[in-house]
XYZ file of C-alpha atoms in Angstrom:
560
model
C 0.047 0.012 0.006
C 2.920 2.391 0.849
C 4.477 1.696 -2.523
C 1.296 2.356 -4.379
C 0.721 5.616 -2.553
C 4.170 6.710 -3.445
C 3.775 5.800 -7.051
C 0.438 7.759 -7.228
C 2.140 10.744 -5.632
C 4.872 10.653 -8.286
C 2.326 10.369 -11.161
C 0.313 13.270 -9.617
C 3.464 15.485 -9.355
C 4.546 14.745 -12.866
C 0.965 15.633 -14.132
C 0.948 18.805 -12.193
C 4.269 19.837 -13.596
C 3.146 19.137 -17.227
C -0.129 20.987 -16.733
C 1.391 24.102 -15.098
C 4.288 24.067 -17.660
C 1.742 24.026 -20.467
C -0.120 26.925 -18.969
C 3.088 28.929 -18.547
C 4.435 28.159 -22.084
C 1.125 28.958 -23.705
C 0.854 32.597 -22.305
C 4.323 33.669 -21.240
C 7.947 33.273 -22.508
C 9.890 33.841 -25.739
C 8.668 30.486 -27.311
C 4.964 30.972 -27.102
C 4.351 30.692 -30.892
C 6.396 27.531 -31.293
C 4.634 25.964 -28.459
C 1.249 26.693 -29.954
C 2.388 25.049 -33.213
C 3.536 22.008 -31.268
C 0.090 21.727 -29.553
C -1.551 21.361 -33.052
C -0.357 17.712 -32.997
C -2.921 15.261 -31.426
C -0.394 13.343 -29.184
C 0.818 16.478 -27.199
C -2.806 17.605 -26.779
C -3.802 13.981 -25.493
C -0.928 14.092 -22.970
C -1.631 17.616 -21.715
C -5.403 16.784 -21.477
C -4.733 13.658 -19.523
C -2.370 15.516 -17.060
C -5.005 18.286 -16.624
C -7.677 15.645 -15.920
C -5.405 14.048 -13.237
C -4.794 17.314 -11.612
C -8.577 18.228 -11.595
C -9.381 14.854 -10.202
C -6.862 15.344 -7.437
C -8.248 18.747 -6.552
C -11.852 17.377 -6.609
C -10.824 14.471 -4.266
C -9.057 16.868 -1.886
C -12.036 19.249 -1.840
C -14.478 16.410 -1.220
C -12.394 15.132 1.717
C -12.256 18.531 3.160
C -16.007 19.108 2.902
C -17.225 15.729 3.972
C -14.495 14.579 6.203
C -15.621 12.875 9.378
C -14.814 14.768 12.482
C -12.210 12.950 14.582
C -14.049 11.433 17.368
C -12.920 12.340 20.934
C -14.662 9.406 22.665
C -14.627 5.635 22.278
C -17.818 3.443 22.678
C -16.731 0.069 24.228
C -18.282 -2.959 22.410
C -20.093 -0.396 20.120
C -22.420 0.648 23.074
C -23.392 4.234 22.003
C -24.675 5.070 25.500
C -21.136 4.415 26.957
C -18.377 6.901 26.258
C -14.813 6.950 27.443
C -12.688 10.066 26.460
C -9.422 9.759 24.617
C -7.915 12.055 27.191
C -8.552 9.629 29.968
C -7.419 6.702 27.966
C -4.145 8.530 26.937
C -3.516 9.289 30.608
C -3.940 5.638 31.457
C -1.684 4.579 28.583
C 1.040 6.979 29.763
C 0.736 5.719 33.335
C 1.077 2.090 32.130
C 4.159 2.973 30.117
C 5.763 4.877 32.961
C 5.516 1.920 35.320
C 8.675 0.677 33.847
C 11.425 2.960 35.250
C 13.632 2.305 32.101
C 11.095 4.147 29.876
C 11.014 7.943 29.525
C 7.623 8.697 27.921
C 7.665 11.734 25.604
C 4.289 11.820 23.976
C 1.126 9.726 23.908
C -1.340 9.856 20.937
C -4.753 8.038 20.755
C -7.114 7.741 17.743
C -10.469 6.043 17.610
C -10.848 3.295 15.021
C -13.671 1.039 13.778
C -16.975 1.818 12.183
C -18.745 1.726 15.559
C -15.912 3.697 17.333
C -15.212 0.736 19.534
C -11.418 0.429 19.197
C -8.472 2.819 20.041
C -5.044 2.863 18.679
C -2.274 4.267 20.779
C 0.999 5.658 19.688
C 3.617 6.044 22.464
C 6.805 7.940 21.815
C 9.327 6.977 24.472
C 13.063 6.646 25.037
C 14.329 3.353 26.438
C 16.777 3.808 29.281
C 18.979 0.750 29.677
C 20.847 2.233 32.655
C 19.027 1.954 35.935
C 20.690 5.192 37.279
C 19.649 7.073 34.080
C 16.126 5.878 34.543
C 15.883 7.165 38.110
C 17.441 10.495 36.926
C 14.780 10.847 34.197
C 12.006 10.231 36.759
C 13.567 12.786 39.097
C 13.864 15.368 36.336
C 10.156 14.829 35.352
C 9.212 15.374 38.968
C 11.405 18.535 39.206
C 13.495 16.985 41.974
C 17.124 18.220 42.424
C 19.400 15.446 41.141
C 23.026 14.398 40.990
C 24.064 12.560 37.708
C 27.436 10.901 36.881
C 28.157 10.412 33.272
C 28.449 6.707 32.537
C 29.801 7.472 29.159
C 32.763 9.458 30.324
C 36.149 8.287 29.035
C 39.736 8.949 29.870
C 40.707 12.441 28.545
C 43.275 11.245 25.886
C 40.766 8.842 24.304
C 37.820 11.321 24.299
C 39.904 14.134 23.005
C 41.398 12.162 20.280
C 37.954 11.360 18.870
C 36.658 14.910 18.792
C 36.474 17.093 15.649
C 38.312 20.112 17.387
C 42.028 20.029 18.287
C 44.520 21.738 20.461
C 45.855 23.492 17.327
C 42.582 25.218 16.868
C 42.562 26.479 20.500
C 46.177 27.710 19.899
C 44.915 29.624 16.748
C 42.040 31.214 18.927
C 44.494 32.226 21.758
C 46.767 33.902 19.138
C 43.901 35.700 17.498
C 42.855 37.212 20.904
C 46.441 38.229 21.443
C 46.409 40.069 18.104
C 43.192 41.984 18.988
C 44.463 42.897 22.510
C 45.677 46.376 21.365
C 42.171 47.040 19.941
C 40.441 45.802 23.011
C 42.691 47.841 25.292
C 42.057 50.972 23.377
C 38.241 50.622 23.160
C 37.747 48.970 26.615
C 40.183 50.654 28.910
C 39.080 48.393 31.809
C 41.095 45.664 30.156
C 44.387 47.627 30.377
C 45.625 45.720 33.550
C 45.449 42.592 31.544
C 47.009 44.111 28.445
C 43.740 43.994 26.482
C 42.946 40.434 27.324
C 39.288 39.809 28.441
C 39.984 38.036 31.744
C 38.539 37.669 35.183
C 40.117 37.103 38.747
C 40.271 33.819 40.519
C 39.415 34.273 44.137
C 39.367 31.923 47.093
C 35.960 32.097 49.020
C 36.481 30.441 52.535
C 33.499 32.131 54.014
C 31.220 30.729 51.346
C 32.695 27.344 51.824
C 31.977 27.605 55.604
C 28.330 28.537 54.789
C 27.856 25.493 52.480
C 29.417 23.241 55.165
C 27.246 24.690 58.073
C 24.045 25.291 56.252
C 23.828 22.496 53.658
C 26.065 19.753 55.109
C 28.442 20.054 52.153
C 31.321 18.382 54.014
C 33.885 20.275 51.874
C 37.381 19.486 53.032
C 39.302 21.063 50.237
C 39.529 24.722 49.298
C 36.672 26.555 47.380
C 37.441 29.138 44.699
C 35.291 31.504 42.534
C 36.237 32.083 38.884
C 34.773 35.490 38.599
C 33.494 35.721 35.062
C 30.638 37.709 36.819
C 33.232 40.569 36.718
C 34.487 39.781 33.144
C 35.378 43.073 31.290
C 33.400 44.250 28.218
C 30.148 42.192 28.614
C 30.152 41.188 32.342
C 29.663 37.458 31.720
C 31.381 34.273 30.454
C 29.686 35.061 27.117
C 32.259 37.702 26.558
C 34.774 34.895 25.943
C 32.910 33.164 23.151
C 30.823 35.904 21.864
C 33.472 38.535 21.592
C 35.952 36.071 20.094
C 33.481 34.994 17.295
C 32.839 38.672 16.397
C 36.644 39.278 16.284
C 37.236 36.153 14.257
C 34.623 37.249 11.738
C 36.097 40.673 11.684
C 39.586 39.518 11.008
C 38.326 37.104 8.183
C 36.704 40.152 6.467
C 39.644 42.520 6.910
C 42.164 39.875 5.626
C 39.951 39.163 2.658
C 39.808 42.776 1.752
C 43.456 43.314 2.560
C 42.735 45.932 5.201
C 45.369 44.341 7.548
C 47.943 41.531 7.842
C 48.238 39.424 10.833
C 51.530 41.096 11.888
C 49.931 44.647 11.949
C 48.890 46.570 15.094
C 45.233 45.734 15.398
C 44.467 48.978 17.221
C 43.666 50.237 13.708
C 40.319 48.554 14.027
C 39.301 51.368 16.483
C 39.762 53.967 13.831
C 36.823 55.858 12.212
C 37.827 54.537 8.823
C 37.496 50.884 9.984
C 34.237 51.454 11.819
C 32.784 53.084 8.639
C 33.920 50.069 6.606
C 32.266 47.527 9.014
C 29.125 49.529 9.178
C 28.170 47.923 5.864
C 28.005 44.574 7.530
C 25.476 43.265 10.107
C 25.388 40.685 12.810
C 22.455 38.739 14.211
C 22.345 36.577 17.252
C 19.627 34.794 19.302
C 19.935 35.150 23.052
C 18.252 35.005 26.468
C 20.541 37.908 27.321
C 24.239 37.558 28.032
C 25.263 36.402 24.650
C 23.322 39.110 23.093
C 25.203 41.562 25.271
C 28.613 40.329 24.265
C 27.782 40.282 20.528
C 26.066 43.630 20.790
C 28.721 45.468 22.798
C 31.723 44.159 20.700
C 29.879 44.407 17.410
C 28.844 47.992 17.962
C 32.508 48.863 19.035
C 33.578 47.649 15.653
C 30.964 49.452 13.763
C 28.560 46.613 12.822
C 24.761 46.936 12.604
C 23.808 44.461 15.315
C 20.398 42.865 15.780
C 19.820 40.732 18.883
C 16.819 38.367 18.779
C 15.682 37.954 22.448
C 13.573 35.256 23.993
C 10.692 35.934 26.494
C 13.086 35.051 29.287
C 15.482 37.950 28.738
C 15.607 40.668 31.456
C 14.419 44.084 30.486
C 17.567 45.795 31.673
C 19.652 43.714 29.309
C 17.391 44.863 26.342
C 17.641 48.545 27.620
C 21.459 48.271 27.852
C 21.710 46.983 24.251
C 19.517 49.693 22.918
C 21.636 52.288 24.687
C 24.731 50.800 22.692
C 22.807 51.270 19.464
C 21.870 47.719 19.035
C 18.534 46.685 17.448
C 16.591 44.409 19.922
C 13.783 42.290 18.538
C 11.655 40.675 21.295
C 9.753 37.381 20.918
C 7.084 35.976 23.234
C 8.625 32.493 22.851
C 11.640 30.555 24.186
C 15.319 30.684 23.312
C 15.212 28.061 20.540
C 12.497 30.170 18.597
C 14.562 33.421 18.966
C 17.565 31.526 17.512
C 15.557 30.203 14.627
C 14.152 33.668 13.843
C 17.655 35.234 13.973
C 18.990 32.580 11.676
C 16.251 33.321 9.174
C 16.773 36.987 9.186
C 20.508 36.761 8.651
C 19.972 34.510 5.789
C 17.921 37.172 3.953
C 21.027 39.434 3.695
C 24.338 38.416 2.141
C 26.087 41.102 4.280
C 24.793 39.489 7.485
C 26.451 37.088 9.708
C 24.615 34.872 12.258
C 26.358 33.918 15.507
C 24.747 30.514 16.178
C 25.008 29.489 19.870
C 23.701 26.011 18.946
C 26.316 25.023 16.409
C 29.226 27.545 16.387
C 32.677 26.195 16.622
C 34.157 29.685 17.045
C 32.120 30.375 20.071
C 33.240 27.018 21.456
C 36.982 27.834 20.788
C 36.628 31.161 22.442
C 35.442 29.522 25.671
C 38.107 26.880 25.496
C 40.874 29.473 25.743
C 39.622 30.268 29.233
C 41.102 27.052 30.516
C 44.646 28.066 29.601
C 44.092 31.368 31.354
C 42.828 29.480 34.476
C 45.897 27.206 34.449
C 48.146 30.177 34.716
C 46.175 31.622 37.568
C 46.163 28.381 39.440
C 49.996 28.206 38.947
C 50.328 31.863 40.253
C 48.540 30.759 43.397
C 50.590 27.685 43.760
C 47.589 25.321 43.448
C 48.585 21.951 42.218
C 46.277 19.961 39.811
C 47.344 16.335 39.233
C 46.229 12.844 39.944
C 46.737 13.425 43.720
C 45.233 16.875 43.802
C 42.204 16.835 41.511
C 40.266 19.949 40.432
C 36.440 19.858 40.474
C 34.723 22.589 38.375
C 30.983 23.561 38.515
C 29.566 25.512 35.701
C 26.034 26.868 35.088
C 24.645 25.407 31.848
C 22.226 26.761 29.341
C 22.384 25.591 25.734
C 25.800 24.066 26.686
C 28.257 26.105 24.551
C 30.138 27.888 27.275
C 30.463 24.999 29.790
C 31.136 22.576 26.895
C 33.966 24.747 25.563
C 35.436 25.331 28.965
C 35.222 21.584 29.715
C 36.946 20.860 26.408
C 39.813 23.356 27.203
C 40.149 22.114 30.853
C 40.474 18.469 29.733
C 43.262 19.560 27.243
C 45.217 21.292 30.098
C 44.633 18.948 32.993
C 43.492 15.620 31.499
C 41.963 13.235 34.049
C 42.894 15.362 36.893
C 39.908 17.694 36.371
C 36.320 16.819 36.840
C 33.755 19.020 35.167
C 30.043 19.259 36.295
C 27.310 21.103 34.470
C 24.598 22.676 36.641
C 21.109 23.285 35.285
C 17.655 24.426 36.711
C 15.191 21.718 37.530
C 12.786 23.178 34.865
C 15.353 23.404 32.081
C 17.928 20.594 32.406
C 18.271 20.277 28.597
C 22.012 19.219 28.405
C 21.746 16.732 31.217
C 18.652 15.281 29.572
C 20.347 15.220 26.102
C 23.462 13.549 27.579
C 21.825 11.039 30.032
C 19.264 9.952 27.432
C 21.824 9.499 24.760
C 19.814 11.309 22.141
C 21.526 14.655 22.379
C 19.725 17.607 20.779
C 16.895 15.312 19.542
C 15.140 15.855 22.842
C 13.862 18.917 24.612
C 12.707 19.415 28.182
C 9.038 19.827 26.975
C 9.158 16.330 25.830
C 9.215 15.101 29.502
C 6.625 17.622 30.716
C 8.939 20.463 31.838
C 8.387 24.122 30.895
C 11.858 25.427 30.384
C 10.924 28.545 32.379
C 13.319 29.430 35.134
C 14.369 32.498 37.304
C 17.872 31.694 35.913
C 17.232 33.505 32.674
C 20.550 32.694 31.155
C 19.919 29.012 31.745
C 16.265 29.024 30.323
C 17.011 26.813 27.304
C 14.864 23.835 26.276
C 17.029 22.017 23.755
C 20.828 21.493 24.019
C 23.388 22.431 21.479
C 24.227 19.557 19.186
C 27.909 20.586 19.143
C 28.028 20.869 22.970
C 26.608 17.422 23.582
C 28.876 15.911 20.954
C 32.009 17.609 22.471
C 31.153 17.034 26.142
C 29.536 13.735 25.948
C 32.642 11.721 26.883
C 34.387 14.497 28.774
C 32.030 15.831 31.436
C 32.168 13.972 34.765
C 28.487 14.718 35.462
C 25.894 17.267 36.510
C 23.428 18.698 39.039
C 20.059 20.206 38.837
C 19.022 23.077 41.177
C 15.621 24.516 42.077
C 14.972 28.178 41.521
C 14.376 28.750 45.235
C 18.056 28.250 45.980
C 19.272 30.828 43.612
C 18.662 34.195 45.531
C 19.821 32.683 48.900
C 23.089 31.722 47.246
C 23.427 35.142 45.672
C 22.849 36.858 49.059
C 25.302 34.589 50.915
C 28.017 35.260 48.360
C 27.484 38.950 48.668
C 27.175 39.057 52.446
C 30.102 36.707 53.157
C 32.560 37.487 50.299
C 31.434 40.949 49.076
C 30.924 39.644 45.574
C 27.814 40.033 43.429
C 26.792 37.507 40.853
C 23.394 37.096 39.037
C 21.046 34.233 39.947
C 21.936 32.020 37.069
C 25.666 32.279 38.005
C 24.897 31.309 41.574
C 23.199 28.120 40.482
C 26.608 26.468 40.326
C 26.849 26.465 44.236
C 24.670 23.442 44.256
C 27.616 21.538 43.006
C 29.993 21.831 45.862
C 26.983 21.738 48.302
C 26.106 18.180 47.083
C 29.380 16.940 45.733
C 29.771 14.622 48.853
C 27.005 12.518 47.285
C 29.177 11.657 44.285
C 32.634 12.019 45.917
C 33.428 8.285 46.341
C 32.542 7.467 42.741
C 34.567 10.440 41.398
C 37.567 10.523 43.747
C 37.993 6.920 44.893
C 40.590 6.822 47.522
C 41.935 10.363 47.000
C 41.979 12.387 50.254
C 39.096 14.900 50.224
C 41.380 17.591 51.605
C 43.456 17.341 48.349
C 40.575 18.477 46.136
C 40.241 22.067 44.887
C 36.643 23.034 44.233
C 35.962 25.803 41.713
C 32.605 27.447 40.910
C 32.457 29.271 37.638
C 30.366 32.394 38.236
C 29.030 33.189 34.758
C 27.650 36.736 35.054
C 26.677 39.737 37.018
C 28.680 42.919 36.810
C 26.379 44.630 34.346
C 23.304 44.202 36.456
C 21.920 47.652 37.317
C 22.209 48.747 41.030
C 18.279 48.924 41.232
C 18.078 45.350 40.193
C 20.768 44.297 42.607
C 18.918 45.888 45.434
C 15.782 44.017 44.550
C 17.693 40.706 44.543
C 19.530 41.557 47.883
C 16.700 42.971 49.776
C 13.570 41.221 48.415
């Protein structure tokens, strides 16, 4: 039957092409007269008439089905008894419950349709993911129930094997690091706050013993090692970790254009990009990006500094102050009442309409990923300066807030290159939007979204409000990440206040999500560390954003 339907579809398509082609050739085009002469022969007329008949018959059948189609019944009548009705919604609920009785099944969708002339039968279609690992099955159940969870990646491999199989290499990170060095004179000139780091966009590494004491006393963290904060919440230019990847991709695209037009050579002083002439040249080009906020800020601020026309496509989760700040920088902000994935799709479409436009794609971009990876090398130097050893006997545990996965994936990739198996990287996501943990633990990557398991994707951690993971991120981190944690929204502001009160450091709610990692690491410590003394471990929370939050917004968070 399927073969017959396909053959009929091909015949109908061919007939439509012939009929429409005849119509066009008869009335338009340079060969109208010749075509009319051709149609005087009987055989072409027979073929065209037959094709027109087939098309007309198809249109008539479609119209009849539309006019006289039977409405899809919403109830079933058991044994054909018309006085007994059972709704499809009730049956679907029962089917879902039956399927979910097996903990190894993660149900995504249940569809029911009434069949039979007397509406007495129901056909169910259950879309589900089979979870072979018992631990993964229990994690999936916990995620569906919005329970804070700890997950260890059963697919993790030793660093050497995992890195060797990946499409990105150390040489590409070398190239990214060198490019950022070339642009340092420009960055130093346009963003004076980077002068102390010679024009490099970098953040401090700070030990936070008072926060460690708070986690131990209030949450039973039992942290024996030292606790540090990687303060990308104070990162220059854009005030978040996105300044690493976002600014890098803009600079990479800018250099590509400049080299192609022979405006510079790589040995030149790149402070020339700050001149009026260069800004005028790049004003012919435009940048587009989809964002929940922080990536849009990094692309908007750096792009505007170079002269680009920048458009940021923002999801419903984006904070108003971030939109206002971008508009102050001369950036066009388009707002959507939908989630992050929709904003990205719209931005991609708009950029495709203009050959002078470039779309920064947080879901697939290798350049973003490499920009984040460079951070690991900078961190290695900072750890060495503070005489903190990272080796098999002195492991490093890193906890990174995770949205679509690009920033934590890139940082994880870089850390594994620098420290190998001595570093353990954990992704932290909200209980309503654990898209990367869902993609990694289920084994289906970006083919699943949080709505498939009944979650909303909405969270107070606006930068983490993502429903579907980056395909590149899950590919790159699938065998590198040690595991992950989920955190409830109710914890975010208390962590934020504790950090501010005890350490005098402000970070936005999404950045503070990562503190659930060291708070609950003891639950995974034996599996991760084995016999390594707990006091030898260095714990590092990667605070991903915060310095650009307006004072009025800070006061609301600190005093609410």
